[in-house]
Amino acid sequence: MSTQTIRPARTFQGSLTLPGDKSISHRYGMLAGIAEGTTRLSNFSTGADPHSTLACMQALGATIVHNADRTISVTGTAGAFQQPSSPLDCGNSGSTMRMLSGLIASHPHTFTLIGDHSLTLRPMERIRKPLSQMGAKMDLVDGHAPITIHGGPLHAIDFDTPIPSAQVKTAVLFAGLQAEGTTSLTESVRTRDHSEHALRAFGAILNRTAAGSATKLSIPGGQKLKAIDATIPGDISSAAFFLCAALLFPDSNLILDAVGMNPTRASLLDVITSLGGRIKVLNVEEHHGELIGTIQVNGPVNGPRGMHIGGELSAQIIDELPVIAAIAPYTNDGITIRDARELRVKESDRIALVAKNLRAMGAQLTEHEDGLEIPGNQQLHGATIDSGTDHRIAMAFAIAALRATGDTEIEGAEAAAISFPEFFTHLETLSQR
Ligand code: S3P
């Protein structure tokens, strides 16, 4: 396990282009693997998770080539995955395990999906339910991985998602793409819609209609996909760490190029604005349905404000909540986070670990089953941080450390590589001391 020492900073300044979005990289990697032809992907995520997806696609018969120009070519299996010779190793990646289960369930082979210790603790019943309604034969161990799928023909279902989860939605859409009949899915809380854009980009028909305040998606089965050329937008969830760092210094100035600004992810920018960040968005373009823009942020002149985060907003910025919580003590009025129970079943129990590490840095707070109440106006001190081998916890507390008194040691800092291997190098460049 590696430890990173983070020294306090005087301010935070510079410009950066971020590696490709993790969520989009997973989807493009998977759909390229089942499509016909060779897909070329620029700015694919450098995180370990999307590379777990690529390794699984290779085991299923796709050919992956890392080109000299740093693009990745994926030659797909034209709709026919092969029987892998060993278990599909999803590593630390819940996205890989859940979305891939939907993609492979109709193929006439036996698949075993495995993962690391953290992934083995995460709930998988949520995908078994809809997929088994479609006719998939899936075995779990007490609701968890390892997962065994005895693939075979699937039929369409009408599914109401009980929890807001883009991974569950994607598993159903990917299975529906290959089922008999038209599968529909209704979600009452709108989750990230990268799968919808990606499916259309690869040539699939997919309809979206409003069903009261909910969204209904319908996907006809038996569709074939065609390869694409695509550039993956910079990861807004990686950007979140540096946007929060910029909030901590009134004279900070950060420019992030070509960041993904998909509206189902970009409520983070509204939160940064509510906390007092002065944001400008420049040069917005659209690629395969995904918005990409340049973001400039300057820190709040009178220190970051506080806010309440709850309801749908908690679901929409679920991955960014750890870093928002980690800087909450430095705000003027504190931050309350509720309706975020899902944080307990991420790569770690993120509510418990944020509470533990904030307390280690000297903060007062209240932990709730579904969130945290963190008063403002608290000065944190350097401490030893337990990342719990969770990438977002390691990075969140490296940001909190920038305004602490004294040095902070992040134990298990290597976990950052799951989504953002370059994080500590960029942090060092942007932090002015
Ligand atoms: C993701 C969806 C979210 C998110 C995860 C990535 C995706 O998970 O937390 O990091 O790419 O679809 P859930 O679907 O479990 O909410």
Tab-separated table of C-alpha atoms and ligand atoms in Angstrom:
chain	number	residue	atom	x	y	z
A	1	MET	CA	0.000	0.000	0.000
A	2	SER	CA	1.430	3.422	-0.924
A	3	THR	CA	1.138	6.594	1.133
A	4	GLN	CA	1.055	10.107	-0.361
A	5	THR	CA	1.914	13.139	1.707
A	6	ILE	CA	-0.122	16.245	0.902
A	7	ARG	CA	1.162	19.604	2.087
A	8	PRO	CA	-1.166	22.607	2.518
A	9	ALA	CA	-1.322	24.935	-0.494
A	10	ARG	CA	-1.408	28.738	-0.768
A	11	THR	CA	-3.643	28.700	-3.841
A	12	PHE	CA	-4.684	26.528	-6.779
A	13	GLN	CA	-3.989	27.570	-10.362
A	14	GLY	CA	-3.402	26.160	-13.833
A	15	SER	CA	-4.981	24.488	-16.816
A	16	LEU	CA	-5.496	20.845	-17.643
A	17	THR	CA	-7.021	18.405	-20.116
A	18	LEU	CA	-8.571	15.477	-18.291
A	19	PRO	CA	-8.497	11.822	-19.380
A	20	GLY	CA	-11.704	10.435	-20.855
A	21	ASP	CA	-14.865	9.918	-18.872
A	22	LYS	CA	-14.978	6.565	-17.075
A	23	SER	CA	-18.705	5.972	-17.622
A	24	ILE	CA	-18.540	6.722	-21.358
A	25	SER	CA	-15.343	4.685	-21.797
A	26	HIS	CA	-17.049	1.595	-20.317
A	27	ARG	CA	-20.030	1.947	-22.639
A	28	TYR	CA	-18.013	2.617	-25.801
A	29	GLY	CA	-15.671	-0.253	-24.930
A	30	MET	CA	-18.553	-2.692	-24.457
A	31	LEU	CA	-20.592	-1.622	-27.482
A	32	ALA	CA	-17.466	-1.605	-29.677
A	33	GLY	CA	-16.855	-5.177	-28.537
A	34	ILE	CA	-20.238	-6.384	-29.714
A	35	ALA	CA	-20.444	-4.171	-32.846
A	36	GLU	CA	-19.384	-5.130	-36.333
A	37	GLY	CA	-16.160	-3.466	-37.525
A	38	THR	CA	-13.341	-1.556	-35.890
A	39	THR	CA	-14.136	1.293	-33.487
A	40	ARG	CA	-11.454	3.924	-32.887
A	41	LEU	CA	-11.553	5.659	-29.520
A	42	SER	CA	-9.553	8.792	-28.642
A	43	ASN	CA	-9.042	9.931	-25.052
A	44	PHE	CA	-10.194	6.594	-23.589
A	45	SER	CA	-10.132	6.662	-19.782
A	46	THR	CA	-6.712	5.896	-18.287
A	47	GLY	CA	-8.401	4.472	-15.159
A	48	ALA	CA	-8.023	0.784	-14.325
A	49	ASP	CA	-11.816	0.203	-14.347
A	50	PRO	CA	-12.488	0.829	-18.065
A	51	HIS	CA	-9.394	-1.254	-18.817
A	52	SER	CA	-11.029	-4.121	-16.894
A	53	THR	CA	-13.915	-3.699	-19.352
A	54	LEU	CA	-11.535	-3.851	-22.341
A	55	ALA	CA	-9.858	-6.997	-20.964
A	56	CYS	CA	-13.295	-8.635	-20.624
A	57	MET	CA	-14.166	-7.681	-24.205
A	58	GLN	CA	-10.917	-9.268	-25.353
A	59	ALA	CA	-11.744	-12.467	-23.439
A	60	LEU	CA	-15.130	-12.434	-25.225
A	61	GLY	CA	-13.470	-12.329	-28.663
A	62	ALA	CA	-12.927	-8.621	-29.448
A	63	THR	CA	-9.477	-7.484	-30.615
A	64	ILE	CA	-8.037	-4.507	-28.729
A	65	VAL	CA	-5.096	-2.547	-30.139
A	66	HIS	CA	-3.373	0.348	-28.370
A	67	ASN	CA	-2.197	2.543	-31.253
A	68	ALA	CA	0.929	4.725	-31.285
A	69	ASP	CA	-1.250	7.872	-31.466
A	70	ARG	CA	-2.775	6.862	-28.083
A	71	THR	CA	-6.095	5.893	-29.635
A	72	ILE	CA	-7.536	2.458	-28.922
A	73	SER	CA	-8.993	0.287	-31.689
A	74	VAL	CA	-11.596	-2.297	-30.807
A	75	THR	CA	-12.576	-4.804	-33.477
A	76	GLY	CA	-15.923	-6.175	-32.417
A	77	THR	CA	-17.411	-9.641	-32.495
A	78	ALA	CA	-20.326	-8.692	-34.812
A	79	GLY	CA	-22.873	-9.775	-32.224
A	80	ALA	CA	-21.362	-13.161	-31.357
A	81	PHE	CA	-19.299	-13.323	-28.177
A	82	GLN	CA	-17.118	-16.394	-27.732
A	83	GLN	CA	-16.975	-18.654	-24.688
A	84	PRO	CA	-14.218	-17.094	-22.539
A	85	SER	CA	-11.550	-19.548	-21.455
A	86	SER	CA	-11.435	-18.187	-17.894
A	87	PRO	CA	-13.639	-16.073	-15.581
A	88	LEU	CA	-14.307	-12.482	-16.671
A	89	ASP	CA	-12.327	-10.411	-14.164
A	90	CYS	CA	-14.118	-7.118	-13.458
A	91	GLY	CA	-11.453	-5.987	-10.956
A	92	ASN	CA	-12.853	-3.145	-8.792
A	93	SER	CA	-15.472	-2.146	-11.346
A	94	GLY	CA	-19.176	-2.348	-10.501
A	95	SER	CA	-19.951	-0.797	-13.895
A	96	THR	CA	-18.138	-3.612	-15.697
A	97	MET	CA	-19.853	-6.355	-13.725
A	98	ARG	CA	-23.385	-4.964	-13.900
A	99	MET	CA	-23.468	-3.629	-17.464
A	100	LEU	CA	-21.558	-6.588	-18.926
A	101	SER	CA	-24.017	-9.034	-17.334
A	102	GLY	CA	-26.771	-7.470	-19.447
A	103	LEU	CA	-24.639	-7.479	-22.585
A	104	ILE	CA	-23.647	-11.154	-22.433
A	105	ALA	CA	-26.789	-12.784	-20.972
A	106	SER	CA	-28.283	-13.737	-24.360
A	107	HIS	CA	-25.137	-15.436	-25.660
A	108	PRO	CA	-25.146	-19.253	-25.593
A	109	HIS	CA	-22.205	-19.754	-23.227
A	110	THR	CA	-21.500	-20.030	-19.522
A	111	PHE	CA	-19.876	-16.937	-18.059
A	112	THR	CA	-18.380	-16.395	-14.620
A	113	LEU	CA	-17.827	-12.798	-13.510
A	114	ILE	CA	-15.425	-12.192	-10.661
A	115	GLY	CA	-13.952	-9.122	-8.980
A	116	ASP	CA	-11.765	-7.917	-6.133
A	117	HIS	CA	-12.759	-7.980	-2.451
A	118	SER	CA	-14.651	-4.641	-2.619
A	119	LEU	CA	-16.621	-5.689	-5.706
A	120	THR	CA	-17.550	-8.980	-4.058
A	121	LEU	CA	-19.256	-6.998	-1.259
A	122	ARG	CA	-21.447	-4.928	-3.624
A	123	PRO	CA	-25.139	-5.672	-4.264
A	124	MET	CA	-25.816	-7.600	-7.482
A	125	GLU	CA	-29.391	-8.733	-6.868
A	126	ARG	CA	-30.444	-5.440	-8.488
A	127	ILE	CA	-29.352	-6.736	-11.909
A	128	ARG	CA	-30.328	-10.364	-11.348
A	129	LYS	CA	-33.957	-9.336	-10.858
A	130	PRO	CA	-34.668	-7.722	-14.259
A	131	LEU	CA	-32.327	-10.008	-16.186
A	132	SER	CA	-33.926	-13.139	-14.773
A	133	GLN	CA	-37.374	-11.694	-15.616
A	134	MET	CA	-36.049	-11.558	-19.196
A	135	GLY	CA	-35.218	-15.254	-18.975
A	136	ALA	CA	-31.548	-15.097	-17.989
A	137	LYS	CA	-30.241	-17.826	-15.719
A	138	MET	CA	-27.956	-16.132	-13.202
A	139	ASP	CA	-26.470	-17.512	-10.002
A	140	LEU	CA	-25.184	-15.195	-7.296
A	141	VAL	CA	-23.637	-16.005	-3.943
A	142	ASP	CA	-25.908	-14.417	-1.313
A	143	GLY	CA	-26.740	-11.584	-3.704
A	144	HIS	CA	-23.097	-10.981	-4.577
A	145	ALA	CA	-20.343	-11.907	-7.038
A	146	PRO	CA	-19.053	-14.268	-8.249
A	147	ILE	CA	-21.870	-14.295	-10.807
A	148	THR	CA	-22.494	-17.258	-13.086
A	149	ILE	CA	-24.618	-16.640	-16.172
A	150	HIS	CA	-25.934	-19.553	-18.226
A	151	GLY	CA	-26.612	-17.558	-21.385
A	152	GLY	CA	-29.583	-18.131	-23.661
A	153	PRO	CA	-32.448	-16.403	-25.494
A	154	LEU	CA	-34.038	-13.448	-23.671
A	155	HIS	CA	-37.484	-11.915	-24.021
A	156	ALA	CA	-38.571	-8.297	-23.614
A	157	ILE	CA	-39.935	-6.940	-20.322
A	158	ASP	CA	-41.452	-3.691	-19.043
A	159	PHE	CA	-39.323	-2.713	-16.092
A	160	ASP	CA	-39.761	0.033	-13.488
A	161	THR	CA	-36.365	0.734	-11.909
A	162	PRO	CA	-36.786	0.611	-8.119
A	163	ILE	CA	-33.496	2.452	-7.414
A	164	PRO	CA	-31.909	5.259	-9.406
A	165	SER	CA	-29.027	3.364	-11.031
A	166	ALA	CA	-27.587	3.977	-14.488
A	167	GLN	CA	-25.769	0.657	-14.238
A	168	VAL	CA	-28.996	-1.295	-13.733
A	169	LYS	CA	-30.683	0.712	-16.509
A	170	THR	CA	-27.765	-0.072	-18.813
A	171	ALA	CA	-27.819	-3.806	-18.013
A	172	VAL	CA	-31.514	-3.889	-19.005
A	173	LEU	CA	-30.992	-1.825	-22.186
A	174	PHE	CA	-28.001	-3.928	-23.278
A	175	ALA	CA	-29.995	-7.132	-22.697
A	176	GLY	CA	-33.068	-5.596	-24.392
A	177	LEU	CA	-30.993	-4.791	-27.476
A	178	GLN	CA	-30.569	-8.527	-28.009
A	179	ALA	CA	-33.901	-9.837	-26.664
A	180	GLU	CA	-37.016	-10.859	-28.553
A	181	GLY	CA	-39.560	-8.016	-28.550
A	182	THR	CA	-39.334	-4.415	-27.348
A	183	THR	CA	-38.052	-3.888	-23.819
A	184	SER	CA	-39.145	-0.815	-21.934
A	185	LEU	CA	-37.753	0.709	-18.796
A	186	THR	CA	-39.182	3.521	-16.679
A	187	GLU	CA	-37.041	5.546	-14.301
A	188	SER	CA	-38.581	8.067	-11.925
A	189	VAL	CA	-35.238	9.701	-11.078
A	190	ARG	CA	-33.310	10.506	-14.232
A	191	THR	CA	-29.844	8.936	-14.094
A	192	ARG	CA	-26.855	9.520	-16.385
A	193	ASP	CA	-27.902	8.815	-19.967
A	194	HIS	CA	-24.582	7.864	-21.581
A	195	SER	CA	-25.922	4.424	-22.552
A	196	GLU	CA	-28.787	5.979	-24.460
A	197	HIS	CA	-26.391	8.234	-26.416
A	198	ALA	CA	-23.871	5.435	-26.927
A	199	LEU	CA	-26.471	2.959	-28.199
A	200	ARG	CA	-27.699	5.520	-30.740
A	201	ALA	CA	-24.119	6.379	-31.732
A	202	PHE	CA	-23.484	2.701	-32.550
A	203	GLY	CA	-26.650	2.691	-34.691
A	204	ALA	CA	-29.326	1.320	-32.346
A	205	ILE	CA	-32.913	2.527	-32.282
A	206	LEU	CA	-33.993	3.632	-28.823
A	207	ASN	CA	-37.018	5.758	-27.944
A	208	ARG	CA	-37.417	8.044	-24.989
A	209	THR	CA	-40.793	9.385	-23.887
A	210	ALA	CA	-42.054	11.186	-20.814
A	211	ALA	CA	-44.303	9.109	-18.562
A	212	GLY	CA	-45.652	11.729	-16.142
A	213	SER	CA	-42.614	12.963	-14.246
A	214	ALA	CA	-40.769	9.736	-15.131
A	215	THR	CA	-38.819	8.805	-18.270
A	216	LYS	CA	-39.686	5.731	-20.331
A	217	LEU	CA	-37.121	4.163	-22.630
A	218	SER	CA	-38.000	1.523	-25.243
A	219	ILE	CA	-35.511	-0.572	-27.149
A	220	PRO	CA	-36.497	-3.042	-29.872
A	221	GLY	CA	-34.596	-6.342	-29.654
A	222	GLY	CA	-32.541	-8.120	-32.320
A	223	GLN	CA	-30.528	-5.031	-33.258
A	224	LYS	CA	-26.994	-5.097	-34.668
A	225	LEU	CA	-24.443	-2.367	-33.959
A	226	LYS	CA	-21.856	-0.768	-36.252
A	227	ALA	CA	-18.381	0.503	-35.277
A	228	ILE	CA	-17.772	4.242	-34.771
A	229	ASP	CA	-14.917	6.733	-34.431
A	230	ALA	CA	-15.265	8.752	-31.231
A	231	THR	CA	-13.431	11.081	-28.884
A	232	ILE	CA	-14.316	10.611	-25.235
A	233	PRO	CA	-14.970	13.822	-23.257
A	234	GLY	CA	-12.835	14.559	-20.189
A	235	ASP	CA	-14.212	13.044	-16.991
A	236	ILE	CA	-16.336	15.552	-15.049
A	237	SER	CA	-16.154	13.322	-11.953
A	238	SER	CA	-12.348	13.623	-12.050
A	239	ALA	CA	-12.740	17.371	-12.657
A	240	ALA	CA	-14.841	17.537	-9.469
A	241	PHE	CA	-11.754	17.118	-7.254
A	242	PHE	CA	-10.025	20.128	-8.781
A	243	LEU	CA	-13.220	22.210	-8.954
A	244	CYS	CA	-13.636	21.647	-5.206
A	245	ALA	CA	-9.970	22.554	-4.641
A	246	ALA	CA	-10.578	25.823	-6.496
A	247	LEU	CA	-13.419	26.614	-4.040
A	248	LEU	CA	-10.934	26.624	-1.174
A	249	PHE	CA	-8.918	29.653	-2.376
A	250	PRO	CA	-10.390	33.077	-3.297
A	251	ASP	CA	-7.698	33.712	-5.933
A	252	SER	CA	-7.755	30.249	-7.502
A	253	ASN	CA	-7.973	30.039	-11.290
A	254	LEU	CA	-8.503	26.710	-13.006
A	255	ILE	CA	-9.167	25.980	-16.667
A	256	LEU	CA	-10.295	22.498	-17.675
A	257	ASP	CA	-10.426	21.753	-21.423
A	258	ALA	CA	-12.830	19.427	-23.222
A	259	VAL	CA	-14.767	18.276	-20.155
A	260	GLY	CA	-17.931	16.193	-20.549
A	261	MET	CA	-20.927	18.415	-19.805
A	262	ASN	CA	-23.768	15.952	-20.316
A	263	PRO	CA	-26.745	17.549	-18.493
A	264	THR	CA	-27.308	14.349	-16.479
A	265	ARG	CA	-23.809	14.823	-15.001
A	266	ALA	CA	-23.427	18.604	-15.046
A	267	SER	CA	-25.545	19.419	-11.969
A	268	LEU	CA	-22.154	19.302	-10.283
A	269	LEU	CA	-21.458	22.678	-11.901
A	270	ASP	CA	-24.630	24.124	-10.356
A	271	VAL	CA	-23.443	22.859	-6.976
A	272	ILE	CA	-20.014	24.464	-7.441
A	273	THR	CA	-21.800	27.729	-8.332
A	274	SER	CA	-24.102	27.451	-5.292
A	275	LEU	CA	-21.025	26.993	-3.119
A	276	GLY	CA	-19.687	30.282	-4.499
A	277	GLY	CA	-17.431	29.107	-7.352
A	278	ARG	CA	-17.366	31.562	-10.247
A	279	ILE	CA	-17.735	29.348	-13.318
A	280	LYS	CA	-17.518	30.183	-17.015
A	281	VAL	CA	-18.274	27.567	-19.654
A	282	LEU	CA	-16.710	28.144	-23.070
A	283	ASN	CA	-16.768	26.419	-26.498
A	284	VAL	CA	-19.484	23.815	-25.992
A	285	GLU	CA	-19.667	21.157	-28.731
A	286	GLU	CA	-21.598	17.948	-29.184
A	287	HIS	CA	-20.098	14.561	-30.140
A	288	HIS	CA	-22.338	11.509	-30.465
A	289	GLY	CA	-24.930	13.205	-28.236
A	290	GLU	CA	-22.399	14.101	-25.513
A	291	LEU	CA	-21.666	17.770	-24.745
A	292	ILE	CA	-18.032	18.814	-24.331
A	293	GLY	CA	-16.908	22.219	-23.076
A	294	THR	CA	-14.091	24.188	-21.490
A	295	ILE	CA	-14.673	25.224	-17.889
A	296	GLN	CA	-12.991	28.094	-16.093
A	297	VAL	CA	-13.489	28.435	-12.346
A	298	ASN	CA	-12.360	31.056	-9.856
A	299	GLY	CA	-12.726	30.690	-6.124
A	300	PRO	CA	-15.331	32.533	-4.006
A	301	VAL	CA	-14.109	35.926	-2.822
A	302	ASN	CA	-15.607	35.530	0.657
A	303	GLY	CA	-14.994	31.806	1.119
A	304	PRO	CA	-17.216	28.911	0.036
A	305	ARG	CA	-20.882	29.028	1.026
A	306	GLY	CA	-22.762	26.049	2.414
A	307	MET	CA	-25.818	24.214	1.065
A	308	HIS	CA	-28.240	21.341	1.491
A	309	ILE	CA	-27.968	18.464	-0.991
A	310	GLY	CA	-30.847	16.003	-1.112
A	311	GLY	CA	-33.477	14.328	-3.288
A	312	GLU	CA	-32.662	13.775	-6.957
A	313	LEU	CA	-29.574	15.966	-6.728
A	314	SER	CA	-27.927	13.429	-4.413
A	315	ALA	CA	-28.438	10.695	-7.026
A	316	GLN	CA	-27.141	12.924	-9.829
A	317	ILE	CA	-23.869	13.837	-8.093
A	318	ILE	CA	-23.449	10.599	-6.140
A	319	ASP	CA	-19.788	10.132	-7.213
A	320	GLU	CA	-18.894	13.714	-6.343
A	321	LEU	CA	-20.402	13.691	-2.840
A	322	PRO	CA	-17.243	12.410	-1.075
A	323	VAL	CA	-15.144	15.384	-2.197
A	324	ILE	CA	-17.962	17.867	-1.542
A	325	ALA	CA	-18.261	16.411	1.979
A	326	ALA	CA	-14.487	16.525	2.468
A	327	ILE	CA	-14.378	20.308	1.882
A	328	ALA	CA	-17.619	20.996	3.801
A	329	PRO	CA	-15.904	22.024	7.080
A	330	TYR	CA	-14.206	24.906	5.235
A	331	THR	CA	-17.536	26.375	4.045
A	332	ASN	CA	-19.126	29.316	5.821
A	333	ASP	CA	-22.438	27.603	6.586
A	334	GLY	CA	-21.747	23.860	6.390
A	335	ILE	CA	-23.095	21.209	4.011
A	336	THR	CA	-25.874	18.704	4.634
A	337	ILE	CA	-26.154	15.646	2.424
A	338	ARG	CA	-29.263	13.423	2.621
A	339	ASP	CA	-30.994	10.818	0.391
A	340	ALA	CA	-27.576	9.391	-0.434
A	341	ARG	CA	-27.892	5.905	1.090
A	342	GLU	CA	-26.355	4.451	-2.096
A	343	LEU	CA	-23.020	5.893	-0.929
A	344	ARG	CA	-22.875	3.028	1.567
A	345	VAL	CA	-22.666	0.406	-1.205
A	346	LYS	CA	-20.058	1.992	-3.471
A	347	GLU	CA	-16.401	0.869	-3.606
A	348	SER	CA	-16.513	1.389	0.179
A	349	ASP	CA	-19.097	2.617	2.668
A	350	ARG	CA	-18.411	6.197	1.658
A	351	ILE	CA	-20.575	7.766	4.391
A	352	ALA	CA	-18.702	5.918	7.135
A	353	LEU	CA	-15.251	6.537	5.629
A	354	VAL	CA	-15.845	10.250	5.004
A	355	ALA	CA	-17.060	10.606	8.611
A	356	LYS	CA	-14.066	8.684	9.989
A	357	ASN	CA	-11.504	10.660	7.985
A	358	LEU	CA	-13.095	14.065	8.632
A	359	ARG	CA	-13.044	13.263	12.361
A	360	ALA	CA	-9.379	12.239	12.070
A	361	MET	CA	-8.730	15.753	10.697
A	362	GLY	CA	-10.528	17.261	13.699
A	363	ALA	CA	-14.005	17.954	12.244
A	364	GLN	CA	-17.321	17.754	14.102
A	365	LEU	CA	-20.178	16.181	12.138
A	366	THR	CA	-23.288	14.034	12.382
A	367	GLU	CA	-23.555	10.794	10.434
A	368	HIS	CA	-26.991	9.696	9.181
A	369	GLU	CA	-27.978	6.424	7.559
A	370	ASP	CA	-28.436	8.330	4.260
A	371	GLY	CA	-25.933	11.157	4.574
A	372	LEU	CA	-23.899	13.593	6.628
A	373	GLU	CA	-24.415	16.904	8.372
A	374	ILE	CA	-21.166	18.829	8.412
A	375	PRO	CA	-21.044	22.253	10.111
A	376	GLY	CA	-18.959	24.974	8.480
A	377	ASN	CA	-16.241	27.263	9.813
A	378	GLN	CA	-14.043	24.421	11.008
A	379	GLN	CA	-10.266	24.412	10.607
A	380	LEU	CA	-8.971	20.905	9.848
A	381	HIS	CA	-5.536	19.623	10.775
A	382	GLY	CA	-3.306	17.186	8.911
A	383	ALA	CA	-3.926	13.526	9.777
A	384	THR	CA	-3.465	9.973	8.522
A	385	ILE	CA	-6.289	9.152	6.114
A	386	ASP	CA	-7.678	5.669	5.525
A	387	SER	CA	-8.657	5.478	1.848
A	388	GLY	CA	-10.269	2.068	2.391
A	389	THR	CA	-8.678	1.363	-1.029
A	390	ASP	CA	-11.459	3.522	-2.492
A	391	HIS	CA	-10.216	5.842	-5.259
A	392	ARG	CA	-12.694	8.636	-4.558
A	393	ILE	CA	-11.937	8.666	-0.799
A	394	ALA	CA	-8.164	8.864	-1.458
A	395	MET	CA	-8.618	11.820	-3.833
A	396	ALA	CA	-11.305	13.609	-1.761
A	397	PHE	CA	-9.044	13.825	1.297
A	398	ALA	CA	-6.045	14.937	-0.752
A	399	ILE	CA	-8.203	17.980	-1.605
A	400	ALA	CA	-9.270	18.539	2.038
A	401	ALA	CA	-5.551	18.410	2.937
A	402	LEU	CA	-4.793	21.495	0.813
A	403	ARG	CA	-6.351	23.816	3.412
A	404	ALA	CA	-5.448	21.858	6.574
A	405	THR	CA	-2.796	22.907	9.049
A	406	GLY	CA	0.132	20.501	8.734
A	407	ASP	CA	0.706	17.590	6.380
A	408	THR	CA	-1.776	14.829	5.611
A	409	GLU	CA	-0.817	11.230	4.829
A	410	ILE	CA	-3.173	9.430	2.437
A	411	GLU	CA	-2.840	5.696	3.039
A	412	GLY	CA	-3.762	3.515	0.069
A	413	ALA	CA	-3.278	6.471	-2.297
A	414	GLU	CA	-2.641	4.092	-5.211
A	415	ALA	CA	-6.410	3.488	-5.317
A	416	ALA	CA	-6.696	6.767	-7.299
A	417	ALA	CA	-5.549	4.774	-10.355
A	418	ILE	CA	-8.960	3.060	-10.493
A	419	SER	CA	-10.355	6.182	-12.162
A	420	PHE	CA	-7.581	8.804	-12.356
A	421	PRO	CA	-3.948	7.561	-12.321
A	422	GLU	CA	-2.592	11.065	-13.051
A	423	PHE	CA	-4.418	12.646	-10.072
A	424	PHE	CA	-1.479	13.180	-7.677
A	425	THR	CA	0.808	14.499	-10.442
A	426	HIS	CA	-1.801	17.055	-11.547
A	427	LEU	CA	-2.546	17.965	-7.919
A	428	GLU	CA	1.126	18.764	-7.374
A	429	THR	CA	1.260	20.968	-10.500
A	430	LEU	CA	-1.926	22.916	-9.699
A	431	SER	CA	-1.212	23.448	-5.975
A	432	GLN	CA	0.825	26.639	-5.443
A	433	ARG	CA	2.823	26.680	-2.215
B	1	S3P	C1	-22.206	4.730	-13.093
B	1	S3P	C2	-23.355	4.843	-12.344
B	1	S3P	C3	-23.342	5.122	-10.910
B	1	S3P	C4	-21.989	5.681	-10.467
B	1	S3P	C5	-20.845	4.876	-11.000
B	1	S3P	C6	-20.857	4.889	-12.517
B	1	S3P	C7	-22.317	4.458	-14.539
B	1	S3P	O1	-23.573	3.923	-10.211
B	1	S3P	O2	-21.930	5.733	-9.057
B	1	S3P	O3	-19.614	5.385	-10.546
B	1	S3P	O4	-21.320	4.593	-15.269
B	1	S3P	O5	-23.425	4.103	-14.969
B	1	S3P	P1	-25.057	3.326	-9.962
B	1	S3P	O6	-25.623	2.890	-11.244
B	1	S3P	O7	-24.844	2.179	-9.010
B	1	S3P	O8	-25.825	4.455	-9.334
